[in-house]
Coordinates of C-alpha atoms and ligand atoms in Angstrom, one line a residue:
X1 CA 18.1 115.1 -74.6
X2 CA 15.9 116.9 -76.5
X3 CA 12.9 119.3 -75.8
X4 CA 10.5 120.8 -77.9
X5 CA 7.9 122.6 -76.4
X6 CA 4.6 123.2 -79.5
X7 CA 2.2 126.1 -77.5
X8 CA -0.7 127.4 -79.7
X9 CA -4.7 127.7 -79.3
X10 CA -7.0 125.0 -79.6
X11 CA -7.9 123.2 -83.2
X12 CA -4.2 124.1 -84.9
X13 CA -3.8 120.2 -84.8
X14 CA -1.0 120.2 -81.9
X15 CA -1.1 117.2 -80.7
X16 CA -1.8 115.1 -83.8
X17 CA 1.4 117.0 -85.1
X18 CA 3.2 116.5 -82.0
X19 CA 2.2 112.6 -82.0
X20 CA 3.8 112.1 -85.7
X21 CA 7.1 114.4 -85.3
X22 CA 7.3 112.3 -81.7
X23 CA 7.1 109.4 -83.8
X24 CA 9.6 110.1 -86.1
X25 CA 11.8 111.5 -83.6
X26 CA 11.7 108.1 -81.3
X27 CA 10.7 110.6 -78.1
X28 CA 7.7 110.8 -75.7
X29 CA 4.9 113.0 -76.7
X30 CA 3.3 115.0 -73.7
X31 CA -0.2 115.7 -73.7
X32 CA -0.5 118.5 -71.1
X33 CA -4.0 119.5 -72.2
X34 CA -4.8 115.8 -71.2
X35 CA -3.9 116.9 -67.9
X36 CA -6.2 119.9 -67.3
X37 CA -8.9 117.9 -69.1
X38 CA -9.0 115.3 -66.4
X39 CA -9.4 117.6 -63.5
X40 CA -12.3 119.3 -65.5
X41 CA -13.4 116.0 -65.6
X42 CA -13.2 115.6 -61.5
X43 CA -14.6 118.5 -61.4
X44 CA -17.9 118.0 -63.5
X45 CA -17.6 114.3 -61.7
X46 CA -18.6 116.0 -58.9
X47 CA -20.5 118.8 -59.7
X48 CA -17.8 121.3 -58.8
X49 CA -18.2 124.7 -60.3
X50 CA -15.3 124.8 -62.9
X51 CA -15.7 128.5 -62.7
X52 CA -15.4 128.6 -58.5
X53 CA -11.4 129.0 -58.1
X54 CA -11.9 128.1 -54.2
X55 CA -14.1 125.0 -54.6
X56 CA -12.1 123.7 -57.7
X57 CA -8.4 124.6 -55.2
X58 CA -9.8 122.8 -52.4
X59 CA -11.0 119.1 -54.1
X60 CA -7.6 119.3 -55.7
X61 CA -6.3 117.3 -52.8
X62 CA -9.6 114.8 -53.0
X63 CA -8.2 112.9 -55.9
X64 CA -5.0 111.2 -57.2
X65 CA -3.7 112.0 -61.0
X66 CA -0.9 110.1 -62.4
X67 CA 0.5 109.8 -66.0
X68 CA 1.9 106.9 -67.1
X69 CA 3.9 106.1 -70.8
X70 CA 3.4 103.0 -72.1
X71 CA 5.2 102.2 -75.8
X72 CA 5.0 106.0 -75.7
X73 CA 1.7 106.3 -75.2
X74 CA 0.1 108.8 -72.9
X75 CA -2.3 107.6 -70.2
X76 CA -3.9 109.4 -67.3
X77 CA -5.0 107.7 -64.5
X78 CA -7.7 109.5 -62.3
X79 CA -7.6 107.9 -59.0
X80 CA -6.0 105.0 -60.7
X81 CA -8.6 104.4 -63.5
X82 CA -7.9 105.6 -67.0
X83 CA -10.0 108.5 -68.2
X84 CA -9.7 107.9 -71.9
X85 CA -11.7 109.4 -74.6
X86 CA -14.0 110.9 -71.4
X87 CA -11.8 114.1 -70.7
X88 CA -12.5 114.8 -75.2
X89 CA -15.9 115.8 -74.9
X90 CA -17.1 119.3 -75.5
X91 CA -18.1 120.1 -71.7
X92 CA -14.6 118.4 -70.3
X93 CA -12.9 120.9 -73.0
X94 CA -14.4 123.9 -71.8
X95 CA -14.1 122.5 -67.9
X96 CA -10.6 122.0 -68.7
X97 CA -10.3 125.8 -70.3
X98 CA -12.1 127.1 -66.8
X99 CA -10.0 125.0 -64.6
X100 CA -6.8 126.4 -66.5
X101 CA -7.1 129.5 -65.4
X102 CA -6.9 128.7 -61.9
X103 CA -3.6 129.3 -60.4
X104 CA -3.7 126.9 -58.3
X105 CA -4.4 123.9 -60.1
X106 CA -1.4 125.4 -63.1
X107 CA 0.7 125.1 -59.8
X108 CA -0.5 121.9 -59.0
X109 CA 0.4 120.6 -62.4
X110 CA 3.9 122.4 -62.7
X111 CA 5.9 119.7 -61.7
X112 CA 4.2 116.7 -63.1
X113 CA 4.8 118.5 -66.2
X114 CA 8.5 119.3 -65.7
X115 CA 9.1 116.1 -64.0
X116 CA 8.3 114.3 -67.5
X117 CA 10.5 116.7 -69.3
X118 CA 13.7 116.3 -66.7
X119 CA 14.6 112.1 -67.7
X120 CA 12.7 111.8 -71.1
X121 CA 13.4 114.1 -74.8
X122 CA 9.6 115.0 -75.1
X123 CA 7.8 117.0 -77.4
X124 CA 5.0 118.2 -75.4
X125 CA 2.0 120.4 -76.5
X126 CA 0.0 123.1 -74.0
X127 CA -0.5 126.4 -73.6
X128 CA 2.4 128.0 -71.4
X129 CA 5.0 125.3 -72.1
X130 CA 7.6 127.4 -74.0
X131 CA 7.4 130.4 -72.0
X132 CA 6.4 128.5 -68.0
X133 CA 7.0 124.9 -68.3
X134 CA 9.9 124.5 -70.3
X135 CA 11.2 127.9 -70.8
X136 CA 14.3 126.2 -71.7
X137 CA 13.5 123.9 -74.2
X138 CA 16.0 123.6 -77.1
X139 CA 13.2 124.1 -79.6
X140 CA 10.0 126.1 -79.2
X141 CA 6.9 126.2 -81.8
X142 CA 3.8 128.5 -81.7
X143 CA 1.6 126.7 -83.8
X144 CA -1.6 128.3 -84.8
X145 CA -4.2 129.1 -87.5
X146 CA -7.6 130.9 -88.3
X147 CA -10.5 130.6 -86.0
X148 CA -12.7 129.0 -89.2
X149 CA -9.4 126.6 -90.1
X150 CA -9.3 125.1 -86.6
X151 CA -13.0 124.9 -86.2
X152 CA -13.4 123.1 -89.0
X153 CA -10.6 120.5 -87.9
X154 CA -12.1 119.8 -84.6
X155 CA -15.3 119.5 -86.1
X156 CA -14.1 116.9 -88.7
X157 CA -12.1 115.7 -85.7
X158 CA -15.7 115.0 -83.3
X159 CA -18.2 114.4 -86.3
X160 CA -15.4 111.2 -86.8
X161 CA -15.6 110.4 -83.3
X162 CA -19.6 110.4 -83.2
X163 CA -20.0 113.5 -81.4
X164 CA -23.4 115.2 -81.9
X165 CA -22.5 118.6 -82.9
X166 CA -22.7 121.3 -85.0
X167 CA -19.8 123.9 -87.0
X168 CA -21.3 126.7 -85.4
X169 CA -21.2 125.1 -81.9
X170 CA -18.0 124.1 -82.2
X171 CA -16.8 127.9 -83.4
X172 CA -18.5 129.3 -81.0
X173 CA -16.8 127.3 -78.2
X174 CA -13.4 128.0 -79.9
X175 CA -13.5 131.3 -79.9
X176 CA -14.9 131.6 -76.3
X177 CA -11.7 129.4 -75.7
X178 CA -9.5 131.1 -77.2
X179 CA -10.6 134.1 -75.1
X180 CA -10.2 132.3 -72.2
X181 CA -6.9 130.9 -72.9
X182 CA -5.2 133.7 -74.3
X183 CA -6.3 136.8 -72.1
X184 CA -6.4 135.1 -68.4
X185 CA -4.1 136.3 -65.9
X186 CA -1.6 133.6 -65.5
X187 CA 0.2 131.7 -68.1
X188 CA -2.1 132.5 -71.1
X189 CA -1.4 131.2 -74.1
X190 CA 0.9 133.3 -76.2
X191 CA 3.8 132.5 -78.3
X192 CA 7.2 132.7 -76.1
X193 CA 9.8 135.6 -77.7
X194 CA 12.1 132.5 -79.1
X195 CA 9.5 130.5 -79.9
X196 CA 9.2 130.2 -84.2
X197 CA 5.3 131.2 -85.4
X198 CA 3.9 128.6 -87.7
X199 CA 0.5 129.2 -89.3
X200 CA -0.8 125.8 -90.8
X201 CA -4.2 127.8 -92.0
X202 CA -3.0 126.4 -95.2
X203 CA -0.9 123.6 -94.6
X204 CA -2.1 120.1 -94.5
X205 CA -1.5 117.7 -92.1
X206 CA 1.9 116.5 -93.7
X207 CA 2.5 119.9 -94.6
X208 CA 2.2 121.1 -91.1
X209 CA 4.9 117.9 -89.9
X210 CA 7.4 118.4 -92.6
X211 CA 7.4 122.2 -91.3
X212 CA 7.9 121.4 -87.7
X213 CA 10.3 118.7 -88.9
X214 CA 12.5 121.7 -90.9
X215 CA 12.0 124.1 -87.9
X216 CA 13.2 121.4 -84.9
X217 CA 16.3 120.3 -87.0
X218 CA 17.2 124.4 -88.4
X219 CA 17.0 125.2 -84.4
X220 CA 18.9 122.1 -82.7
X221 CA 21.6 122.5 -84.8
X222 CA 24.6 121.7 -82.2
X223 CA 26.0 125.0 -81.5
X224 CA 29.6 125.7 -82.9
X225 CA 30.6 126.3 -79.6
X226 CA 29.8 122.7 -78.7
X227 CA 31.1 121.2 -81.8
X228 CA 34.7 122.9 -80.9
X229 CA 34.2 121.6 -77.1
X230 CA 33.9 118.4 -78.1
X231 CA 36.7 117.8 -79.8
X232 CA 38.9 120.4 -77.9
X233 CA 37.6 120.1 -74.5
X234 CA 39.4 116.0 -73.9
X235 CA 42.5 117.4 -75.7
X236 CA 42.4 120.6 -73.1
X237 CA 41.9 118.4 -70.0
X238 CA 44.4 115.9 -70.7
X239 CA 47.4 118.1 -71.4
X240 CA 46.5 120.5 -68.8
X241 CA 45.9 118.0 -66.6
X242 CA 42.8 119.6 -65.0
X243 CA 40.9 118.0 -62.8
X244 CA 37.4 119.0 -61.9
X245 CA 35.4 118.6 -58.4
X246 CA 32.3 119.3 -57.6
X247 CA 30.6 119.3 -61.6
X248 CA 27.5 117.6 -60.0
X249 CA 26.2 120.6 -58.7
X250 CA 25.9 122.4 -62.0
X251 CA 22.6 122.8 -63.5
X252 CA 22.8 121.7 -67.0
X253 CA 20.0 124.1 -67.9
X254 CA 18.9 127.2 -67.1
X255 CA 20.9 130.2 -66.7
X256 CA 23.8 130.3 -63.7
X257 CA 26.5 132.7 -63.5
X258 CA 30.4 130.9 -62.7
X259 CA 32.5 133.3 -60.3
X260 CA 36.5 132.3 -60.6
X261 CA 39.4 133.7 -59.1
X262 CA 41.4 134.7 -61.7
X263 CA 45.4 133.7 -62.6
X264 CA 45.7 134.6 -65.9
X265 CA 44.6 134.0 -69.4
X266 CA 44.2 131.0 -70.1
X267 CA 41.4 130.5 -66.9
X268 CA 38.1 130.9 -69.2
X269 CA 39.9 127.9 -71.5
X270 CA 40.3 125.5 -68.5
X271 CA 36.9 126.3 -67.1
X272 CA 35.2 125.8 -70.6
X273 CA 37.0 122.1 -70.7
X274 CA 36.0 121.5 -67.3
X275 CA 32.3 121.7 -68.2
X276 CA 30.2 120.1 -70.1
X277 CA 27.8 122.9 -70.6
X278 CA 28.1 125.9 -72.9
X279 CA 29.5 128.8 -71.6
X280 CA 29.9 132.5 -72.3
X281 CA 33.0 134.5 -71.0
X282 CA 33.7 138.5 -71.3
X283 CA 37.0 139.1 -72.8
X284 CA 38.3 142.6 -73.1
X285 CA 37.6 144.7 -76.1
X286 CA 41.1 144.2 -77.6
X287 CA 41.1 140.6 -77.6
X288 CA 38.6 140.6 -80.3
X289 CA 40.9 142.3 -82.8
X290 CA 43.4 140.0 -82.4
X291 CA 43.8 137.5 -85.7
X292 CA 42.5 134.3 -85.5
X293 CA 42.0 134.4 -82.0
X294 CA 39.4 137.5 -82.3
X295 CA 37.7 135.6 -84.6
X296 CA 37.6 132.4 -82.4
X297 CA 36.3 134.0 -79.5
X298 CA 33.9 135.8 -81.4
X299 CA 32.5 132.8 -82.9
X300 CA 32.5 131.0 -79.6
X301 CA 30.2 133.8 -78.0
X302 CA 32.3 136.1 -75.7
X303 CA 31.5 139.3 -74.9
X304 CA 33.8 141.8 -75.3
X305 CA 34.2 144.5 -72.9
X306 CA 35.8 148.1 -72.8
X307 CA 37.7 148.0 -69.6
X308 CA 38.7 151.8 -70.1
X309 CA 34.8 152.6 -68.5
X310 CA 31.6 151.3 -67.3
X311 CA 30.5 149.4 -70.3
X312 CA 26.5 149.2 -70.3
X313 CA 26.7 147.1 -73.7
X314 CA 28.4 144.4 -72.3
X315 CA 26.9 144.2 -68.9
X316 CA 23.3 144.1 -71.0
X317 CA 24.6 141.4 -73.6
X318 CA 25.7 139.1 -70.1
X319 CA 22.0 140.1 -68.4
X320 CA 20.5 138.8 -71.6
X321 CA 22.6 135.7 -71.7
X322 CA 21.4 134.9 -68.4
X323 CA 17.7 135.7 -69.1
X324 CA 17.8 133.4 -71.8
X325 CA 18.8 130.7 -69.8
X326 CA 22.4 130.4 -70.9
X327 CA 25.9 130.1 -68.6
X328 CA 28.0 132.8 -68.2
X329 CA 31.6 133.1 -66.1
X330 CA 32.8 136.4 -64.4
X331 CA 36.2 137.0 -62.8
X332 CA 35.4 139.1 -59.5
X333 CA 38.7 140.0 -59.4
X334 CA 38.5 142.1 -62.5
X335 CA 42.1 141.0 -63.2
X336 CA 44.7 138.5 -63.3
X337 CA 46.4 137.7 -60.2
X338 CA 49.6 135.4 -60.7
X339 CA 50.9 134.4 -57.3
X340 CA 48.9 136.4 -55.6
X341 CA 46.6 134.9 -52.9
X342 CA 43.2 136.0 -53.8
X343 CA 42.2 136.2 -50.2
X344 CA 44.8 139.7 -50.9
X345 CA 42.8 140.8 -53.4
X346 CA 39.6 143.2 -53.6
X347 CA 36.4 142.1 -55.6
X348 CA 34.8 144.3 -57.9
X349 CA 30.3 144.7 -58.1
X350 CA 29.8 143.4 -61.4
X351 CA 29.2 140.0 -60.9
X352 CA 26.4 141.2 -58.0
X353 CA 25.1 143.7 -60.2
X354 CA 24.7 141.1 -62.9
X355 CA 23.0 138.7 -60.7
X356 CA 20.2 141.8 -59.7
X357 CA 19.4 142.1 -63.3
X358 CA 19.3 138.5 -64.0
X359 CA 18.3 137.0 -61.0
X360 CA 20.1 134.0 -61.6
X361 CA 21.9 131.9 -59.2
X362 CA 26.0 131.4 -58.9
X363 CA 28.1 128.8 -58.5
X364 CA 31.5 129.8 -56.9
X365 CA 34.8 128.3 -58.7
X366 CA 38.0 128.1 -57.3
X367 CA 40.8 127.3 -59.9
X368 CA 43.5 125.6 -57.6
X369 CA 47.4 125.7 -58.7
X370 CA 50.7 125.9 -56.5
X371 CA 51.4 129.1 -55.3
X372 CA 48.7 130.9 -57.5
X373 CA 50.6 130.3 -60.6
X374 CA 50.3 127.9 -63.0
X375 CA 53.2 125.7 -64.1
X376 CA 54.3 123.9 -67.2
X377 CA 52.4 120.7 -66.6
X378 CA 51.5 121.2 -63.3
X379 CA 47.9 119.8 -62.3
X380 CA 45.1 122.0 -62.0
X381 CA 42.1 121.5 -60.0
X382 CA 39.2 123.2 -60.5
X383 CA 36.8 123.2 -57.6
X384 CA 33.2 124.3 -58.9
X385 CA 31.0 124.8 -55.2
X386 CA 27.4 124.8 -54.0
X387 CA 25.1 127.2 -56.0
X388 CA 24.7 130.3 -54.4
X389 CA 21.1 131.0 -54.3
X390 CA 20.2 134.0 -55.3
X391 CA 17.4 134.5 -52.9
X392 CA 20.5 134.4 -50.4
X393 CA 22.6 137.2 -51.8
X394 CA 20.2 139.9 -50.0
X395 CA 19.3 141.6 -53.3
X396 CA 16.5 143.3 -53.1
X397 CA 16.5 146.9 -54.6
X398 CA 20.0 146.9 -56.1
X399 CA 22.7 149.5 -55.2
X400 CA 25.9 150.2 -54.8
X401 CA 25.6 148.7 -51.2
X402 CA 23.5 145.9 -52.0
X403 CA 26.1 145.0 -54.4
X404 CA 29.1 145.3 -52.0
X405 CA 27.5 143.0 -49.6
X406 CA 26.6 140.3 -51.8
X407 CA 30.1 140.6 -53.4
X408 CA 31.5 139.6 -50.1
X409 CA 29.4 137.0 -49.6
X410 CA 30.3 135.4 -53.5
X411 CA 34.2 136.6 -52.7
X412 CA 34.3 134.5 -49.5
X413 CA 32.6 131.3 -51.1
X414 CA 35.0 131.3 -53.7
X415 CA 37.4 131.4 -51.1
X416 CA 36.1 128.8 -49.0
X417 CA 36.9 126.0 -51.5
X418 CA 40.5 127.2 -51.7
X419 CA 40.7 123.6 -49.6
X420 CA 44.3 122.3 -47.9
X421 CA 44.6 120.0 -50.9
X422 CA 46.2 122.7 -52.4
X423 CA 49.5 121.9 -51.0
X424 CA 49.8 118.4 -52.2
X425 CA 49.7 119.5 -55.9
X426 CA 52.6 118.9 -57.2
X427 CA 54.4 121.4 -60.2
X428 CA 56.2 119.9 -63.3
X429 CA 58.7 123.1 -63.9
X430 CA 58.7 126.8 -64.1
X431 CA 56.0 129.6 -64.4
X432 CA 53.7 129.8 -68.1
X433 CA 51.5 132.5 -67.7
Ligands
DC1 O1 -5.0 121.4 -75.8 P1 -6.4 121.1 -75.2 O2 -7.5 121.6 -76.0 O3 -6.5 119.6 -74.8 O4 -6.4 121.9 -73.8 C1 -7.5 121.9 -72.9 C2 -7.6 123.2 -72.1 O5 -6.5 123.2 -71.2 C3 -7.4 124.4 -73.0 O6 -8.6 125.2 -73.0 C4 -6.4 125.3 -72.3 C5 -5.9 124.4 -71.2 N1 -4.4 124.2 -71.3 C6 -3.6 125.1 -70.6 O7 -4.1 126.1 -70.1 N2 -2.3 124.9 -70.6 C7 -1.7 123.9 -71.2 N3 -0.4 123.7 -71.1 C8 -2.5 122.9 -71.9 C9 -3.9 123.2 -71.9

C-alpha cells in the first residue's frame, strides 16, 4: 500500500498529474476537490449562500454524496445522480472554495476521504491532504507554480472545454482563490513540513510527471530497517520461537508508543520480529560505540540515551518520532529484570512523559518466558494488548504527578496480560541472558 498525498493551489495541474502518475502507478487517483465542488454545487442548486456557514452546515444532512471507482475512474454521485462536468464550472469552483472553508462540511468530508485512502494505494490531490487527511502518507508533494502560469493553464484548460471566459477573469478568480484557500482558518492549503516543493512554472506537462515520478520512487525507497526485517525478522521468530498474540490491535500507521517489561537484551530484537511495522528503540549511549553492533543499531534508527542523567536529546528525538507518525518501544522498567516478577518492580515517568509530549496512544506488551528468564530454546510469547488511549491516561497539564498516575495505569496493563498461560510454557535448558 501506497499513499501519496499532491496538496498545492489551484491551476498547478494536480490532478491531470495525479491522473497520469496514478496511471503509471496502477493505483486509484482521488479527486478530493471533486468532493467540495459537488456540495457547492448543492448549494448553488438550491440557492444556499456558499458564504452562510450555518445555512450551508445545516442542508449538509439534506443530500446524499457518494464516490464511486469504476476502472479507476472517479465518480460522484449527488443524491445518486452523477454530477459530472457540472461541479467544473467557474461559479461551482469558487462555491466549492467558499464551502471549503467551512469546518463543518471539511469534517463532513474527513472520512469519506480517509476511508478511500485505508483499502486502496491512492494518489489523491486537495488542499490539506498531506498535513490533515493523510498526514501519514508515504509520499507527500506540494505542487505549485506562478499565479500567471496556472491561470494560463486553466484558461487553456476551459477555453478547450467551451467555457466563455476571459485570462483576466480567470486570474482574477485564482488569485481571489488562492486567498481563500491558503489564509482560512482551518486546513488551508500550505505545504506539509515533509512534504517535497515542486514548482512546475516551467515544467511541462511530462516534465512535471517525470518529476513527481523521481520524487515518489527517491521517497518510498523501502527503509533499510525494513529491508533487514524482512529477511531477519522469519529467521528471528523461528529460532526463538516467539510467538505473538494480540498483533491485530496494532495500528499499522500513525505513531504508537510499545511499553514492555523488560528481561534483558535481547527484548527490542524479539519485539522488532514480532511486528510487522517499523520500530524505533532507545539503547543506552554505550551500545552505539560498540563495533558492528553500534553501527547496526545506528543504522536501524535507535536512539541512544545517556543513562548517567536526564537526557533531553533523546527524550526530544523519541517525541519527534512519535509526531511524525512513527513506532517507538519503551521499557518502563528502565532496566533489565531477569527472574524477577515485574509486578516487584517500580516503573519509571518516561514513557508518560513521552506520551504528554506526543500525545500518542500505547499499546502495552508483555514478553512472557518461564520464570522471567529466558531459556536456551524456550518459547517466548509476546502478548501485545488493547491500545491505551491516550485520552484515558488523565494527561492534561503534565507533571511529575500526572506522570506517576498514568505510569500506574500503563504499569498495571502491562501487567494484566501477564495471563496463567505462562505456566504451561515449557523451557528447552538453562538461563541465556
Ligand atoms: O482542486 P479544486 O480546484 O477542484 O478544488 C476546489 C476547491 O475546493 C478549492 O477552492 C479548495 C477546495 N479544496 C479544499 O479546500 N481541500 C481539498 N482537499 C480540495 C479542495
Amino acid at each position: 500500500m501506497i499513499r501519496i498525498a499532491i496538496d498545492g493551489p489551484g491551476g498547478a495541474g494536480k490532478s491531470s498529474v495525479a491522473k497520469a502518475v496514478a496511471k503509471e502507478l496502477g493505483i486509484i487517483y482521488v479527486d478530493t476537490g471533486a468532493l467540495y465542488r459537488t456540495i457547492g454545487l448543492y448549494m448553488l442548486n438550491n440557492n444556499i449562500d456558499t458564504k452562510d456557514a450555518e445555512a450551508v452546515s445545516s442542508s449538509l444532512s439534506k443530500f446524499t454524496l457518494d464516490v464511486k471507482f469504476v476502472d479507476g475512474k472517479q465518480t460522484i454521485l449527488l443524491d445518486n445522480e452523477d454530477v459530472g462536468e457540472r461541479i467544473r464550472t467557474p461559479e461551482a469552483s469558487m462555491a466549492a472554495s467558499n464551502v471549503s472553508a467551512i469546518k463543518e462540511v471539511r469534517d463532513y468530508l474527513l472520512d469519506t476521504q480517509r476511508n478511500i485512502a485505508r483499502s486502496n494505494s491512492v494518489i489523491m490531490d486537495g488542499r490539506d491532504i498531506g498535513t490533515v487527511i493523510l498526514p501519514y502518507a508515504e509520499v507527500k508533494i506540494f505542487l505549485t507554480a506562478s499565479p500567471e502560469a496556472r491561470a494560463k493553464r486553466r484558461y487553456d484548460e476551459l477555453v478547450a472545454k467551451g467555457h466563455d471566459v476571459t485570462y483576466e477573469t480567470v486570474y482574477n478568480e485564482m488569485v481571489e482563490r488562492d486567498k481563500n484557500d491558503s489564509t482560512r482558518d482551518i486546513a488551508p492549503c500550505v505545504k506539509a513540513d515533509d512534504a517535497v516543493l515542486l514548482d512546475n512554472s516551467n515544467l511541462d506537462f511530462d516534465g512535471t510527471v517525470a518529476a513527481v515520478l523521481k520524487i515518489i520512487k527517491k521517497k518510498n525507497k523501502k527503509t533499510f530497517y525494513m529491508k533487514a526485517h524482512k529477511i531477519l525478522a522469519p529467521i528471528i521468530r523461528f529460532f526463538q520461537r516467539i510467538h505473538a498474540s494480540g498483533l491485530e490491535n496494532i495500528p499499522s500507521d500513525g505513531p504508537v508508543m510499545f511499553c514492555s517489561n523488560h528481561i534483558a537484551a535481547r527484548d527490542p530484537i524479539l519485539i522488532a520480529a514480532a511486528l510487522n511495522r517499523q520500530i524505533t528503540f532507545i539503547g543506552k549511549k554505550e551500545l552505539f560505540k560498540i563495533p558492528i553492533l553500534g553501527w547496526l543499531i545506528k543504522k536501524l534508527g535507535a536512539i541512544p540515551i545517556d543513562r548517567a542523567g536526564n537526557d533531553v536529546g533523546a527524550i526530544k528525538t523519541s517525541v519527534n518520532v512519535l509526531k511524525t507518525g512513527g513506532a517507538l518501544a519503551i521499557f518502563p522498567q528502565g532496566h533489565r529484570y531477569p527472574g524477577v516478577d515485574p509486578s516487584e518492580t517500580t516503573p519509571k515517568n518516561g514513557a508518560a512523559l513521552i506520551a504528554y509530549r506526543s500525545k500518542c496512544d500505547i499499546i502495552p506488551v508483555f514478553i512472557k518466558t518461564k520464570n522471567h528468564k529466558y531459556h536456551f530454546l524456550g518459547k517466548k510469547e509476546i502478548v501485545f494488548g488493547q491500545p491505551i488511549p491516550y485520552a484515558s491516561l488523565g494527561l492534561n497539564e503534565g507533571g511529575s504527578k500526572e506522570y506517576q498516575t498514568a505510569t500506574s495505569k500503563i504499569f498495571g496493563e502491562i501487567l494484566a496480560l501477564a495471563s496463567p498461560k505462562e505456566a504451561s510454557l515449557t523451557d528447552n535448558g538453562g538461563d541465556a541472558n
